[in-house]
GROMACS .gro file of C-alpha atoms in nm:
model
  293
    1MET     CA    1  -6.806 -17.403  -3.627
    2ILE     CA    2  -7.138 -17.335  -3.798
    3TYR     CA    3  -7.045 -17.415  -4.159
    4ASN     CA    4  -6.678 -17.514  -4.154
    5ASN     CA    5  -6.737 -17.849  -3.983
    6GLU     CA    6  -6.656 -18.210  -4.073
    7ASN     CA    7  -6.917 -18.208  -4.350
    8ALA     CA    8  -6.755 -17.910  -4.522
    9ALA     CA    9  -6.506 -18.137  -4.700
   10LEU     CA   10  -6.795 -18.252  -4.921
   11LEU     CA   11  -6.796 -17.906  -5.082
   12ALA     CA   12  -6.447 -17.978  -5.214
   13THR     CA   13  -6.581 -18.257  -5.432
   14GLY     CA   14  -6.723 -18.007  -5.679
   15LEU     CA   15  -7.058 -18.186  -5.674
   16PRO     CA   16  -7.375 -17.977  -5.716
   17LEU     CA   17  -7.525 -17.858  -5.387
   18GLU     CA   18  -7.835 -18.073  -5.444
   19GLU     CA   19  -7.622 -18.388  -5.452
   20ILE     CA   20  -7.423 -18.281  -5.146
   21ALA     CA   21  -7.752 -18.219  -4.964
   22SER     CA   22  -7.868 -18.568  -5.062
   23LEU     CA   23  -7.548 -18.719  -4.919
   24LEU     CA   24  -7.598 -18.529  -4.594
   25ARG     CA   25  -7.956 -18.650  -4.566
   26GLU     CA   26  -7.836 -19.009  -4.598
   27ARG     CA   27  -7.609 -18.946  -4.296
   28LEU     CA   28  -7.335 -19.160  -4.446
   29SER     CA   29  -6.992 -19.160  -4.286
   30GLY     CA   30  -6.657 -19.334  -4.311
   31GLU     CA   31  -6.628 -19.610  -4.571
   32ALA     CA   32  -6.996 -19.589  -4.667
   33LEU     CA   33  -6.960 -19.223  -4.763
   34GLN     CA   34  -6.638 -19.290  -4.951
   35ASP     CA   35  -6.796 -19.579  -5.142
   36LYS     CA   36  -7.089 -19.356  -5.235
   37LEU     CA   37  -6.857 -19.079  -5.360
   38ASN     CA   38  -6.654 -19.330  -5.559
   39SER     CA   39  -6.971 -19.457  -5.725
   40MET     CA   40  -7.052 -19.100  -5.829
   41GLY     CA   41  -6.706 -19.056  -5.978
   42ASN     CA   42  -6.357 -19.134  -5.855
   43LYS     CA   43  -6.248 -18.772  -5.890
   44TYR     CA   44  -6.506 -18.670  -5.628
   45LEU     CA   45  -6.368 -18.921  -5.380
   46LYS     CA   46  -6.009 -18.811  -5.446
   47ARG     CA   47  -6.092 -18.444  -5.390
   48TYR     CA   48  -6.282 -18.524  -5.072
   49LEU     CA   49  -5.996 -18.730  -4.930
   50ILE     CA   50  -5.729 -18.474  -5.022
   51ILE     CA   51  -5.900 -18.177  -4.858
   52LYS     CA   52  -6.014 -18.386  -4.560
   53GLU     CA   53  -5.655 -18.497  -4.503
   54TYR     CA   54  -5.532 -18.139  -4.534
   55LYS     CA   55  -5.783 -18.012  -4.278
   56ASP     CA   56  -5.713 -18.305  -4.042
   57LEU     CA   57  -5.340 -18.229  -4.062
   58VAL     CA   58  -5.407 -17.862  -3.988
   59ILE     CA   59  -5.620 -17.947  -3.683
   60SER     CA   60  -5.356 -18.191  -3.555
   61GLY     CA   61  -5.089 -17.922  -3.581
   62LYS     CA   62  -4.881 -18.121  -3.831
   63GLN     CA   63  -4.962 -17.915  -4.140
   64LYS     CA   64  -4.768 -17.587  -4.153
   65LEU     CA   65  -4.813 -17.508  -4.521
   66PRO     CA   66  -5.099 -17.273  -4.620
   67ILE     CA   67  -5.287 -17.285  -4.948
   68ILE     CA   68  -5.218 -16.964  -5.141
   69ILE     CA   69  -5.407 -16.949  -5.470
   70VAL     CA   70  -5.348 -16.668  -5.720
   71LEU     CA   71  -5.600 -16.619  -6.002
   72THR     CA   72  -5.505 -16.372  -6.271
   73GLY     CA   73  -5.642 -16.259  -6.604
   74MET     CA   74  -5.803 -15.964  -6.777
   75PRO     CA   75  -6.134 -15.808  -6.663
   76GLY     CA   76  -6.431 -16.034  -6.738
   77VAL     CA   77  -6.250 -16.369  -6.757
   78GLY     CA   78  -6.404 -16.487  -6.429
   79LYS     CA   79  -6.146 -16.414  -6.158
   80THR     CA   80  -6.394 -16.284  -5.902
   81SER     CA   81  -6.655 -16.553  -5.966
   82LEU     CA   82  -6.400 -16.834  -5.964
   83SER     CA   83  -6.233 -16.711  -5.646
   84ARG     CA   84  -6.571 -16.717  -5.470
   85GLU     CA   85  -6.633 -17.075  -5.584
   86ILE     CA   86  -6.289 -17.194  -5.473
   87ALA     CA   87  -6.315 -17.018  -5.136
   88THR     CA   88  -6.649 -17.188  -5.072
   89MET     CA   89  -6.521 -17.527  -5.186
   90LEU     CA   90  -6.206 -17.530  -4.977
   91GLY     CA   91  -6.313 -17.313  -4.687
   92VAL     CA   92  -6.012 -17.093  -4.765
   93GLY     CA   93  -6.001 -16.723  -4.693
   94PRO     CA   94  -5.957 -16.437  -4.704
   95VAL     CA   95  -6.021 -16.357  -5.070
   96LEU     CA   96  -5.824 -16.049  -5.171
   97GLY     CA   97  -5.921 -15.852  -5.482
   98GLY     CA   98  -5.665 -15.660  -5.684
   99ASP     CA   99  -5.902 -15.370  -5.756
  100ALA     CA  100  -5.943 -15.303  -5.384
  101ILE     CA  101  -5.569 -15.330  -5.318
  102ARG     CA  102  -5.492 -15.099  -5.610
  103SER     CA  103  -5.743 -14.844  -5.480
  104ALA     CA  104  -5.575 -14.849  -5.138
  105CYS     CA  105  -5.228 -14.812  -5.292
  106ARG     CA  106  -5.341 -14.508  -5.491
  107GLY     CA  107  -5.423 -14.338  -5.164
  108LEU     CA  108  -5.071 -14.395  -5.033
  109LEU     CA  109  -4.831 -14.360  -5.327
  110PRO     CA  110  -4.706 -14.026  -5.462
  111ARG     CA  111  -4.885 -13.962  -5.790
  112LYS     CA  112  -4.603 -13.775  -5.964
  113ARG     CA  113  -4.361 -14.066  -5.942
  114ASN     CA  114  -4.619 -14.332  -6.031
  115LYS     CA  115  -4.833 -14.174  -6.302
  116PRO     CA  116  -4.912 -14.495  -6.499
  117PHE     CA  117  -5.049 -14.649  -6.180
  118PHE     CA  118  -5.315 -14.379  -6.147
  119THR     CA  119  -5.491 -14.457  -6.473
  120SER     CA  120  -5.678 -14.754  -6.617
  121VAL     CA  121  -5.465 -15.036  -6.752
  122TYR     CA  122  -5.590 -14.969  -7.107
  123GLN     CA  123  -5.466 -14.607  -7.081
  124SER     CA  124  -5.128 -14.674  -6.917
  125TRP     CA  125  -4.950 -14.679  -7.255
  126GLN     CA  126  -4.986 -14.301  -7.292
  127PHE     CA  127  -4.696 -14.235  -7.054
  128PHE     CA  128  -4.456 -14.410  -7.294
  129GLY     CA  129  -4.538 -14.239  -7.625
  130LYS     CA  130  -4.790 -14.316  -7.897
  131TYR     CA  131  -5.004 -14.628  -7.880
  132THR     CA  132  -4.816 -14.939  -7.990
  133GLU     CA  133  -4.825 -15.297  -7.866
  134LYS     CA  134  -4.485 -15.242  -7.706
  135ASN     CA  135  -4.600 -14.931  -7.517
  136ALA     CA  136  -4.924 -15.100  -7.410
  137ILE     CA  137  -4.716 -15.376  -7.251
  138ARG     CA  138  -4.476 -15.123  -7.097
  139GLY     CA  139  -4.769 -14.943  -6.934
  140TYR     CA  140  -4.913 -15.270  -6.810
  141ARG     CA  141  -4.580 -15.378  -6.662
  142ALA     CA  142  -4.534 -15.039  -6.494
  143GLN     CA  143  -4.868 -15.079  -6.317
  144ALA     CA  144  -4.801 -15.445  -6.248
  145LYS     CA  145  -4.470 -15.383  -6.071
  146ILE     CA  146  -4.642 -15.192  -5.792
  147LEU     CA  147  -4.924 -15.446  -5.756
  148ASN     CA  148  -4.692 -15.745  -5.769
  149ASP     CA  149  -4.461 -15.595  -5.505
  150THR     CA  150  -4.767 -15.533  -5.287
  151MET     CA  151  -4.921 -15.877  -5.338
  152GLN     CA  152  -4.588 -16.047  -5.283
  153ARG     CA  153  -4.548 -15.868  -4.952
  154ILE     CA  154  -4.895 -15.984  -4.842
  155ILE     CA  155  -4.816 -16.341  -4.949
  156VAL     CA  156  -4.477 -16.348  -4.776
  157ASP     CA  157  -4.590 -16.183  -4.452
  158ARG     CA  158  -4.936 -16.328  -4.396
  159GLY     CA  159  -4.901 -16.645  -4.603
  160LEU     CA  160  -4.549 -16.785  -4.589
  161ARG     CA  161  -4.436 -16.628  -4.261
  162ASP     CA  162  -4.760 -16.657  -4.065
  163GLY     CA  163  -4.914 -16.958  -4.241
  164GLU     CA  164  -5.246 -16.802  -4.349
  165SER     CA  165  -5.426 -16.958  -4.646
  166MET     CA  166  -5.571 -16.708  -4.895
  167ILE     CA  167  -5.699 -16.653  -5.245
  168ILE     CA  168  -5.580 -16.351  -5.443
  169GLU     CA  169  -5.740 -16.242  -5.770
  170PHE     CA  170  -5.591 -15.959  -5.974
  171LEU     CA  171  -5.518 -15.875  -6.335
  172HIS     CA  172  -5.155 -15.767  -6.299
  173PHE     CA  173  -4.973 -16.089  -6.206
  174ILE     CA  174  -4.648 -16.127  -6.403
  175PRO     CA  175  -4.420 -16.415  -6.294
  176ASP     CA  176  -4.089 -16.237  -6.355
  177GLN     CA  177  -4.192 -15.961  -6.112
  178PHE     CA  178  -4.212 -16.214  -5.827
  179SER     CA  179  -3.920 -16.349  -5.625
  180GLN     CA  180  -3.817 -16.700  -5.726
  181GLU     CA  181  -3.830 -16.794  -5.358
  182VAL     CA  182  -4.201 -16.716  -5.355
  183PHE     CA  183  -4.269 -16.855  -5.701
  184ASN     CA  184  -4.107 -17.190  -5.615
  185HIS     CA  185  -4.270 -17.224  -5.274
  186PRO     CA  186  -4.509 -17.526  -5.268
  187SER     CA  187  -4.787 -17.317  -5.110
  188PHE     CA  188  -4.786 -17.068  -5.398
  189ILE     CA  189  -5.037 -17.190  -5.659
  190PRO     CA  190  -5.096 -16.947  -5.951
  191PHE     CA  191  -5.334 -16.979  -6.246
  192VAL     CA  192  -5.384 -16.760  -6.552
  193LEU     CA  193  -5.742 -16.738  -6.680
  194LYS     CA  194  -5.820 -16.654  -7.042
  195ILE     CA  195  -6.110 -16.640  -7.287
  196ASN     CA  196  -6.047 -16.739  -7.649
  197ASP     CA  197  -6.379 -16.647  -7.811
  198ALA     CA  198  -6.415 -16.270  -7.862
  199ASP     CA  199  -6.796 -16.285  -7.863
  200ILE     CA  200  -6.803 -16.474  -7.533
  201TYR     CA  201  -6.561 -16.219  -7.392
  202THR     CA  202  -6.797 -15.937  -7.490
  203GLN     CA  203  -7.083 -16.115  -7.314
  204ARG     CA  204  -6.875 -16.162  -6.999
  205LEU     CA  205  -6.781 -15.795  -6.987
  206GLN     CA  206  -7.149 -15.706  -7.014
  207ALA     CA  207  -7.242 -15.957  -6.742
  208ARG     CA  208  -7.004 -15.810  -6.483
  209GLU     CA  209  -7.257 -15.539  -6.401
  210ARG     CA  210  -7.517 -15.801  -6.306
  211TYR     CA  211  -7.300 -16.031  -6.098
  212THR     CA  212  -6.985 -15.877  -5.952
  213HIS     CA  213  -6.953 -15.504  -6.032
  214LEU     CA  214  -7.305 -15.374  -5.980
  215ARG     CA  215  -7.230 -15.005  -6.038
  216SER     CA  216  -6.971 -15.042  -6.314
  217SER     CA  217  -7.104 -15.060  -6.670
  218GLY     CA  218  -6.940 -15.313  -6.898
  219ASP     CA  219  -6.976 -15.081  -7.200
  220ARG     CA  220  -6.660 -14.889  -7.105
  221LEU     CA  221  -6.460 -15.212  -7.094
  222ILE     CA  222  -6.606 -15.349  -7.417
  223GLN     CA  223  -6.469 -15.045  -7.599
  224GLN     CA  224  -6.121 -15.149  -7.481
  225GLN     CA  225  -6.159 -15.519  -7.557
  226GLY     CA  226  -5.884 -15.517  -7.820
  227LYS     CA  227  -5.632 -15.382  -7.569
  228TYR     CA  228  -5.736 -15.640  -7.312
  229LEU     CA  229  -5.690 -15.923  -7.562
  230LEU     CA  230  -5.341 -15.793  -7.642
  231LEU     CA  231  -5.247 -15.791  -7.274
  232GLN     CA  232  -5.408 -16.133  -7.229
  233SER     CA  233  -5.183 -16.270  -7.502
  234TYR     CA  234  -4.879 -16.119  -7.332
  235GLN     CA  235  -4.982 -16.252  -6.991
  236CYS     CA  236  -5.032 -16.602  -7.133
  237SER     CA  237  -4.692 -16.595  -7.303
  238CYS     CA  238  -4.535 -16.509  -6.966
  239ALA     CA  239  -4.730 -16.792  -6.804
  240GLU     CA  240  -4.614 -17.044  -7.064
  241LYS     CA  241  -4.250 -16.951  -7.006
  242ALA     CA  242  -4.296 -16.990  -6.630
  243GLY     CA  243  -4.490 -17.317  -6.651
  244ILE     CA  244  -4.809 -17.172  -6.500
  245PRO     CA  245  -5.138 -17.345  -6.589
  246ILE     CA  246  -5.351 -17.146  -6.833
  247ILE     CA  247  -5.722 -17.210  -6.779
  248VAL     CA  248  -5.957 -17.143  -7.071
  249MET     CA  249  -6.278 -16.994  -6.932
  250ASP     CA  250  -6.500 -16.978  -7.242
  251ASP     CA  251  -6.714 -17.240  -7.066
  252PHE     CA  252  -6.708 -17.152  -6.695
  253GLU     CA  253  -6.786 -17.502  -6.565
  254LYS     CA  254  -6.525 -17.668  -6.789
  255GLY     CA  255  -6.269 -17.409  -6.686
  256PHE     CA  256  -6.357 -17.465  -6.322
  257GLU     CA  257  -6.305 -17.842  -6.359
  258ASP     CA  258  -5.976 -17.788  -6.542
  259MET     CA  259  -5.849 -17.567  -6.262
  260LEU     CA  260  -5.949 -17.825  -6.000
  261ASN     CA  261  -5.757 -18.092  -6.190
  262HIS     CA  262  -5.444 -17.880  -6.147
  263LEU     CA  263  -5.521 -17.761  -5.794
  264PHE     CA  264  -5.581 -18.083  -5.604
  265PRO     CA  265  -5.248 -18.247  -5.693
  266ARG     CA  266  -5.081 -17.936  -5.549
  267ILE     CA  267  -5.278 -17.968  -5.224
  268LYS     CA  268  -5.191 -18.339  -5.214
  269LYS     CA  269  -4.824 -18.239  -5.235
  270LEU     CA  270  -4.873 -18.008  -4.935
  271ASN     CA  271  -5.016 -18.305  -4.744
  272GLN     CA  272  -4.697 -18.496  -4.818
  273LEU     CA  273  -4.455 -18.214  -4.739
  274LEU     CA  274  -4.624 -18.077  -4.423
  275ASP     CA  275  -4.358 -17.807  -4.391
  276TYR     CA  276  -4.102 -17.620  -4.596
  277SER     CA  277  -3.792 -17.425  -4.507
  278ASN     CA  278  -3.884 -17.093  -4.351
  279ASN     CA  279  -3.522 -16.987  -4.390
  280LEU     CA  280  -3.595 -16.781  -4.701
  281SER     CA  281  -3.413 -16.453  -4.749
  282ILE     CA  282  -3.733 -16.271  -4.842
  283ILE     CA  283  -3.894 -16.378  -4.512
  284GLN     CA  284  -3.580 -16.289  -4.317
  285ARG     CA  285  -3.576 -15.939  -4.466
  286LEU     CA  286  -3.940 -15.882  -4.380
  287THR     CA  287  -3.894 -16.020  -4.026
  288LYS     CA  288  -3.595 -15.792  -3.969
  289GLU     CA  289  -3.792 -15.497  -4.101
  290ARG     CA  290  -4.066 -15.568  -3.847
  291GLU     CA  291  -3.813 -15.601  -3.565
  292ASP     CA  292  -3.650 -15.269  -3.654
  293VAL     CA  293  -3.975 -15.076  -3.608
   0.00000   0.00000   0.00000
């Protein structure tokens, strides 16, 4: 491997690249490297050891549980940026974006039977009457059902059945639209991202055009900020009921650290479990479907 070699586990520490480069120049290994990491902060050593153990277990053939991370939240909260950081840290891929999946689905689904799906999320209320909070949520859930069914199929087939690690970022994740078998699987690790400060949210929507959506002006989204904040509140209430971590992203670096503090204990649990029953009805149905073709 060119980049995903034995040194790659240092990326999982969350240390700045300059400090990782300094460690590599010192050519430390084994206990000396671990002592150095511990002196920089015990959390860095713990992260290094957890991901190193996971990768060693994968290489040895003992680890059969993939890492499947789902990042959800409204446009501008940092899903795309955070997914890139996590993918680099852990060496996990592919990264699947909800906007791309939704675009593909629109080319396959009949428009007449799925009208809310063929509009922007902030306009989906119009198929349920006049604009109210209730209808805004109904429109969002109508769109979400199609995306969640699609994402769940990808997770079950490529992730749980085939054992592929992945990161999925999309704005439509709603826990009650996922199978409990998937939701309770140890490999399935969801996070809801949110921004509390309205001014910061405006700035993030403007910044999208410079960093992640180069040909999509943030002005259109800023005009719909109130609707996004309503849906964010609904999404967070669903997350609270389901026990999903809610990561506040007003400060990107603090949010990133908070997410890592939730993520690494989950990976540590995978290291302990190594495997999990593949005798799930949702996997059996998909396997039978493939066999019937």
